[in-house]
Amino acid sequence: MAQSDLDLKETALKEDLKFYFMNPCEKYRARRQIPWKLALQILKILMVTTQLIFFGLSNQLVVSFKEENTIAFKHLFLKGYSGVDEDDYSCSIYTQQDAYDSIFYVINQYKQLKNISLGTLGYEHEGSGLKICKQQYKKGTMLPSNGTLNIDVSTETECIFFKPQELAGKKAELKLNSSFFNLEFYRLIQIEISFKLKGIALQTIHARELPDCYAFQNTITFNNRAHSGKIKIYFDSDTDIQECKDWHIFGSVLQKNTQYILVFDGFVILSCFASLILCTRSIVLALRLQKRFVNFFLEKYKRHVCHADRLEFINGWYVLVIISDVMTIIGSILKMEIKAKTLTSYDVCSILLGTSTLLVWVGVIRYLGYFQTYNVLILTMQASLPKVLRFCCCAGMIYLGYTFCGWIVLGPYHEKFEDLNTVAECLFSLVNGDDMFATFAQIQQKSMLVWVFSRLYLYSFISLFIYMILSLFIALITDSYDTIKKYQQSGFPVTDLHEFLKDRGSVGYRKERTSVPFICCCRRQQSDDNLILIN
């Protein structure tokens, strides 16, 4: 009786295991179980992608409004701005008179903002205004002709403030003529002018969306830290999207369009929530089935199941879908709040929706993996990933060595090696064959020793990474691909789980093939069933 019960338990376990490792089409043919998760994933791909496109078009208006206002501010407040930034700074000045003219030009333009600006700009409120701060060394003397210097390197900061309503009065004239603007340039480190402006984006109305209110925190910095005779002028504008406090828009088109999009976002949340429940349920059932198999194997064969067979029950695609669903639900809620103008977290929402859409489309590979031709890609990636990661760790040590070396040696002579981040990007471009001649040609020939070293450095890096390391990297993936192709022809390595499922005679639930209206339930080739258990 005990042996009979064990056989019945084995038969039932085999049936459940084989059913678990079937694809959705086989499950439908076996038990007429409708592939709800497959249908829901297809529907979710369409809905999530459509939602992302709508949000992307809306976000594009926000980005263009920010960029255009930044360009407008540079033309409004920077004297002699050419329209193109010189480098990482906007423009530069070379004489004391240019410095005074540029500072007073900012003050005058701020004063006349409402009369000269083409945009919907205004001052923040009555308490705000224009703040000018100068940072300089404490008093001392400097005689370059004699090579003498007597200066206190500790710094002091002094500020002056102009309110918008007082710029036209006598109080502002007294401030402008004060000793604050008597600059001693040999002590001057920098001058920082900051002011805040408000604006409203009306272009969203043409896209049938409610307008946004913006706060622009603008900072103009006159950088004289180098004391080289060149003052670099930096313009920085931090944009903050705020909720409009009081707005009235006539016309029902905007309101209806907003309501339709909010309803659509609600359907996206419901579909993702249903997908989340189904995938979580599948993982829970898989863990229960794993526990049954482990216990039965220990009871009958008196040994434990290997780690690889345990991992067969953990479906990584379901985990990927769950992560994607959670991010989509959170991102959709933020998008609804943004659409209703109660939140303005565009960056957080775009990261969540963008990443979730990426994971949704990556998840499509799971269903392509049920076919032998497409399954090769997935299996090759799985087989080569551990070797590729180990190889990248070794190659990364060499890469970091070249990065630090190039930064310290070539940094003073080449603009692409001025900081570590730029060096890493430059070397990565060289590995991919990009911008090679420009990298060689732009090295300054002020030092013959450094010029010769730069040639040895670049030639050795390119030769090592392109001809050796990159070739070995491709060889690792090619080797894994050849191994997978060989397994598909001669059979994959057999594990305890495969051996346990070899006996197909005990499975009695397979039904005859019938014609079904689902395109997904096309019959697979019988030879495909012996390839591998895929999650």
mmCIF file of C-alpha atoms in Angstrom, residues 202-384:
data_model
loop_
_atom_site.group_PDB
_atom_site.id
_atom_site.type_symbol
_atom_site.label_atom_id
_atom_site.label_comp_id
_atom_site.label_asym_id
_atom_site.label_seq_id
_atom_site.Cartn_x
_atom_site.Cartn_y
_atom_site.Cartn_z
ATOM 1 C CA LEU A 202 0.722 78.522 -22.722
ATOM 2 C CA GLN A 203 1.832 76.229 -25.548
ATOM 3 C CA THR A 204 0.303 73.227 -23.741
ATOM 4 C CA ILE A 205 -3.152 74.668 -24.462
ATOM 5 C CA HIS A 206 -2.634 73.965 -28.171
ATOM 6 C CA ALA A 207 -1.925 70.334 -27.229
ATOM 7 C CA ARG A 208 -5.220 70.294 -25.281
ATOM 8 C CA GLU A 209 -3.491 70.216 -21.906
ATOM 9 C CA LEU A 210 -3.719 72.471 -18.893
ATOM 10 C CA PRO A 211 -0.848 75.007 -18.630
ATOM 11 C CA ASP A 212 2.023 74.738 -16.145
ATOM 12 C CA CYS A 213 3.514 77.475 -13.977
ATOM 13 C CA TYR A 214 7.316 77.691 -13.785
ATOM 14 C CA ALA A 215 9.811 79.244 -11.382
ATOM 15 C CA PHE A 216 13.244 80.037 -12.856
ATOM 16 C CA GLN A 217 16.131 80.447 -10.398
ATOM 17 C CA ASN A 218 18.792 82.188 -12.498
ATOM 18 C CA THR A 219 22.414 82.597 -11.437
ATOM 19 C CA ILE A 220 25.101 84.504 -13.335
ATOM 20 C CA THR A 221 28.650 83.873 -12.101
ATOM 21 C CA PHE A 222 31.683 85.973 -13.048
ATOM 22 C CA ASN A 223 34.528 83.537 -12.321
ATOM 23 C CA ASN A 224 37.944 85.149 -11.714
ATOM 24 C CA ARG A 225 39.528 82.345 -9.657
ATOM 25 C CA ALA A 226 42.360 81.832 -12.124
ATOM 26 C CA HIS A 227 43.291 85.564 -12.245
ATOM 27 C CA SER A 228 44.532 84.911 -15.769
ATOM 28 C CA GLY A 229 43.099 88.074 -17.358
ATOM 29 C CA LYS A 230 40.026 86.189 -18.523
ATOM 30 C CA ILE A 231 36.795 86.184 -16.504
ATOM 31 C CA LYS A 232 34.476 83.348 -17.461
ATOM 32 C CA ILE A 233 30.757 84.075 -17.245
ATOM 33 C CA TYR A 234 28.551 81.131 -16.314
ATOM 34 C CA PHE A 235 24.774 81.207 -16.627
ATOM 35 C CA ASP A 236 22.750 78.615 -14.738
ATOM 36 C CA SER A 237 18.973 78.331 -14.698
ATOM 37 C CA ASP A 238 17.225 75.875 -12.352
ATOM 38 C CA THR A 239 13.638 75.329 -13.402
ATOM 39 C CA ASP A 240 10.951 74.253 -10.966
ATOM 40 C CA ILE A 241 7.476 73.345 -12.200
ATOM 41 C CA GLN A 242 4.844 74.523 -9.755
ATOM 42 C CA GLU A 243 1.123 74.166 -9.447
ATOM 43 C CA CYS A 244 -0.771 77.199 -10.712
ATOM 44 C CA LYS A 245 -2.608 78.629 -7.722
ATOM 45 C CA ASP A 246 -5.557 80.226 -9.483
ATOM 46 C CA TRP A 247 -6.425 79.507 -13.102
ATOM 47 C CA HIS A 248 -9.610 79.744 -15.132
ATOM 48 C CA ILE A 249 -9.685 78.370 -18.686
ATOM 49 C CA PHE A 250 -12.833 78.758 -20.737
ATOM 50 C CA GLY A 251 -13.786 75.936 -23.088
ATOM 51 C CA SER A 252 -14.691 72.315 -22.379
ATOM 52 C CA VAL A 253 -12.219 70.694 -24.806
ATOM 53 C CA LEU A 254 -9.282 70.809 -22.366
ATOM 54 C CA GLN A 255 -11.321 69.416 -19.494
ATOM 55 C CA LYS A 256 -12.739 66.533 -21.549
ATOM 56 C CA ASN A 257 -9.351 65.624 -22.997
ATOM 57 C CA THR A 258 -7.838 65.529 -19.500
ATOM 58 C CA GLN A 259 -10.658 63.322 -18.247
ATOM 59 C CA TYR A 260 -10.219 60.860 -21.132
ATOM 60 C CA ILE A 261 -6.497 60.506 -20.457
ATOM 61 C CA LEU A 262 -7.103 60.039 -16.723
ATOM 62 C CA VAL A 263 -9.596 57.246 -17.475
ATOM 63 C CA PHE A 264 -7.082 55.587 -19.807
ATOM 64 C CA ASP A 265 -4.394 55.789 -17.108
ATOM 65 C CA GLY A 266 -6.847 54.154 -14.733
ATOM 66 C CA PHE A 267 -7.291 51.219 -17.129
ATOM 67 C CA VAL A 268 -3.495 50.887 -17.363
ATOM 68 C CA ILE A 269 -3.280 50.664 -13.565
ATOM 69 C CA LEU A 270 -6.018 48.002 -13.481
ATOM 70 C CA SER A 271 -4.329 45.892 -16.178
ATOM 71 C CA CYS A 272 -0.963 46.105 -14.420
ATOM 72 C CA PHE A 273 -2.568 45.245 -11.092
ATOM 73 C CA ALA A 274 -4.224 42.170 -12.623
ATOM 74 C CA SER A 275 -0.900 41.147 -14.202
ATOM 75 C CA LEU A 276 0.833 41.651 -10.856
ATOM 76 C CA ILE A 277 -1.670 39.361 -9.102
ATOM 77 C CA LEU A 278 -1.437 36.621 -11.755
ATOM 78 C CA CYS A 279 2.383 36.617 -11.836
ATOM 79 C CA THR A 280 2.645 36.645 -8.042
ATOM 80 C CA ARG A 281 0.194 33.746 -7.885
ATOM 81 C CA SER A 282 2.274 31.807 -10.451
ATOM 82 C CA ILE A 283 5.467 32.300 -8.408
ATOM 83 C CA VAL A 284 3.735 31.140 -5.215
ATOM 84 C CA LEU A 285 2.373 28.020 -6.947
ATOM 85 C CA ALA A 286 5.814 27.338 -8.453
ATOM 86 C CA LEU A 287 7.457 27.486 -5.021
ATOM 87 C CA ARG A 288 4.858 25.066 -3.656
ATOM 88 C CA LEU A 289 5.509 22.708 -6.581
ATOM 89 C CA GLN A 290 9.253 22.996 -5.940
ATOM 90 C CA LYS A 291 8.725 22.042 -2.315
ATOM 91 C CA ARG A 292 6.670 19.001 -3.358
ATOM 92 C CA PHE A 293 9.347 17.844 -5.783
ATOM 93 C CA VAL A 294 12.189 18.350 -3.273
ATOM 94 C CA ASN A 295 10.331 16.438 -0.564
ATOM 95 C CA PHE A 296 9.350 13.600 -2.908
ATOM 96 C CA PHE A 297 12.883 13.295 -4.296
ATOM 97 C CA LEU A 298 14.281 13.125 -0.763
ATOM 98 C CA GLU A 299 11.648 10.562 0.251
ATOM 99 C CA LYS A 300 12.125 8.249 -2.729
ATOM 100 C CA TYR A 301 15.784 8.632 -3.707
ATOM 101 C CA LYS A 302 17.199 9.664 -0.316
ATOM 102 C CA ARG A 303 19.149 12.627 -1.692
ATOM 103 C CA HIS A 304 18.677 16.359 -2.136
ATOM 104 C CA VAL A 305 17.804 18.120 -5.387
ATOM 105 C CA CYS A 306 20.668 20.126 -6.895
ATOM 106 C CA HIS A 307 20.631 23.909 -6.909
ATOM 107 C CA ALA A 308 20.236 24.138 -10.703
ATOM 108 C CA ASP A 309 17.023 22.070 -10.606
ATOM 109 C CA ARG A 310 15.647 24.249 -7.815
ATOM 110 C CA LEU A 311 16.241 27.346 -9.931
ATOM 111 C CA GLU A 312 14.179 25.836 -12.762
ATOM 112 C CA PHE A 313 11.072 26.597 -10.698
ATOM 113 C CA ILE A 314 11.962 30.286 -10.226
ATOM 114 C CA ASN A 315 10.632 32.001 -13.338
ATOM 115 C CA GLY A 316 12.780 35.100 -13.786
ATOM 116 C CA TRP A 317 10.382 36.476 -16.384
ATOM 117 C CA TYR A 318 7.601 36.654 -13.805
ATOM 118 C CA VAL A 319 9.898 38.596 -11.471
ATOM 119 C CA LEU A 320 10.674 40.962 -14.348
ATOM 120 C CA VAL A 321 6.949 41.444 -15.039
ATOM 121 C CA ILE A 322 6.221 42.105 -11.356
ATOM 122 C CA ILE A 323 8.920 44.793 -11.185
ATOM 123 C CA SER A 324 7.579 46.323 -14.388
ATOM 124 C CA ASP A 325 4.000 46.296 -13.081
ATOM 125 C CA VAL A 326 4.953 47.968 -9.800
ATOM 126 C CA MET A 327 6.875 50.708 -11.626
ATOM 127 C CA THR A 328 4.024 51.219 -14.108
ATOM 128 C CA ILE A 329 1.426 51.518 -11.338
ATOM 129 C CA ILE A 330 3.502 54.090 -9.411
ATOM 130 C CA GLY A 331 4.398 55.973 -12.598
ATOM 131 C CA SER A 332 0.762 56.018 -13.764
ATOM 132 C CA ILE A 333 -0.392 57.421 -10.430
ATOM 133 C CA LEU A 334 2.233 60.178 -10.676
ATOM 134 C CA LYS A 335 1.204 60.831 -14.285
ATOM 135 C CA MET A 336 -2.432 61.222 -13.241
ATOM 136 C CA GLU A 337 -1.398 63.685 -10.535
ATOM 137 C CA ILE A 338 0.726 65.607 -13.041
ATOM 138 C CA LYS A 339 -2.147 65.643 -15.522
ATOM 139 C CA ALA A 340 -4.464 67.008 -12.841
ATOM 140 C CA LYS A 341 -1.772 69.639 -12.008
ATOM 141 C CA THR A 342 -1.444 68.558 -8.373
ATOM 142 C CA LEU A 343 2.128 67.245 -8.802
ATOM 143 C CA THR A 344 5.052 68.271 -11.008
ATOM 144 C CA SER A 345 7.478 65.338 -10.636
ATOM 145 C CA TYR A 346 8.167 64.946 -14.352
ATOM 146 C CA ASP A 347 11.633 63.419 -13.910
ATOM 147 C CA VAL A 348 10.557 60.725 -11.432
ATOM 148 C CA CYS A 349 7.520 59.850 -13.526
ATOM 149 C CA SER A 350 9.535 59.623 -16.755
ATOM 150 C CA ILE A 351 12.120 57.319 -15.129
ATOM 151 C CA LEU A 352 9.410 54.985 -13.803
ATOM 152 C CA LEU A 353 7.379 54.861 -17.025
ATOM 153 C CA GLY A 354 10.438 54.613 -19.264
ATOM 154 C CA THR A 355 12.014 51.773 -17.278
ATOM 155 C CA SER A 356 8.726 49.880 -16.974
ATOM 156 C CA THR A 357 8.132 50.086 -20.739
ATOM 157 C CA LEU A 358 11.670 48.825 -21.334
ATOM 158 C CA LEU A 359 11.035 45.825 -19.063
ATOM 159 C CA VAL A 360 7.661 45.128 -20.697
ATOM 160 C CA TRP A 361 9.212 44.902 -24.148
ATOM 161 C CA VAL A 362 12.134 42.830 -22.848
ATOM 162 C CA GLY A 363 9.551 40.439 -21.405
ATOM 163 C CA VAL A 364 8.311 39.688 -24.922
ATOM 164 C CA ILE A 365 11.481 37.627 -25.395
ATOM 165 C CA ARG A 366 9.994 35.055 -23.017
ATOM 166 C CA TYR A 367 7.283 34.122 -25.519
ATOM 167 C CA LEU A 368 9.718 34.116 -28.433
ATOM 168 C CA GLY A 369 11.805 31.649 -26.416
ATOM 169 C CA TYR A 370 9.176 28.958 -26.955
ATOM 170 C CA PHE A 371 10.421 28.644 -30.526
ATOM 171 C CA GLN A 372 13.780 26.963 -31.133
ATOM 172 C CA THR A 373 15.101 29.592 -33.555
ATOM 173 C CA TYR A 374 14.547 32.504 -31.143
ATOM 174 C CA ASN A 375 15.423 30.471 -28.065
ATOM 175 C CA VAL A 376 19.070 30.372 -29.176
ATOM 176 C CA LEU A 377 19.487 34.064 -28.292
ATOM 177 C CA ILE A 378 18.151 33.611 -24.756
ATOM 178 C CA LEU A 379 20.175 30.474 -24.065
ATOM 179 C CA THR A 380 23.357 32.054 -25.447
ATOM 180 C CA MET A 381 22.906 35.079 -23.185
ATOM 181 C CA GLN A 382 22.332 32.831 -20.169
ATOM 182 C CA ALA A 383 25.378 30.665 -20.909
ATOM 183 C CA SER A 384 27.775 33.517 -21.698
#
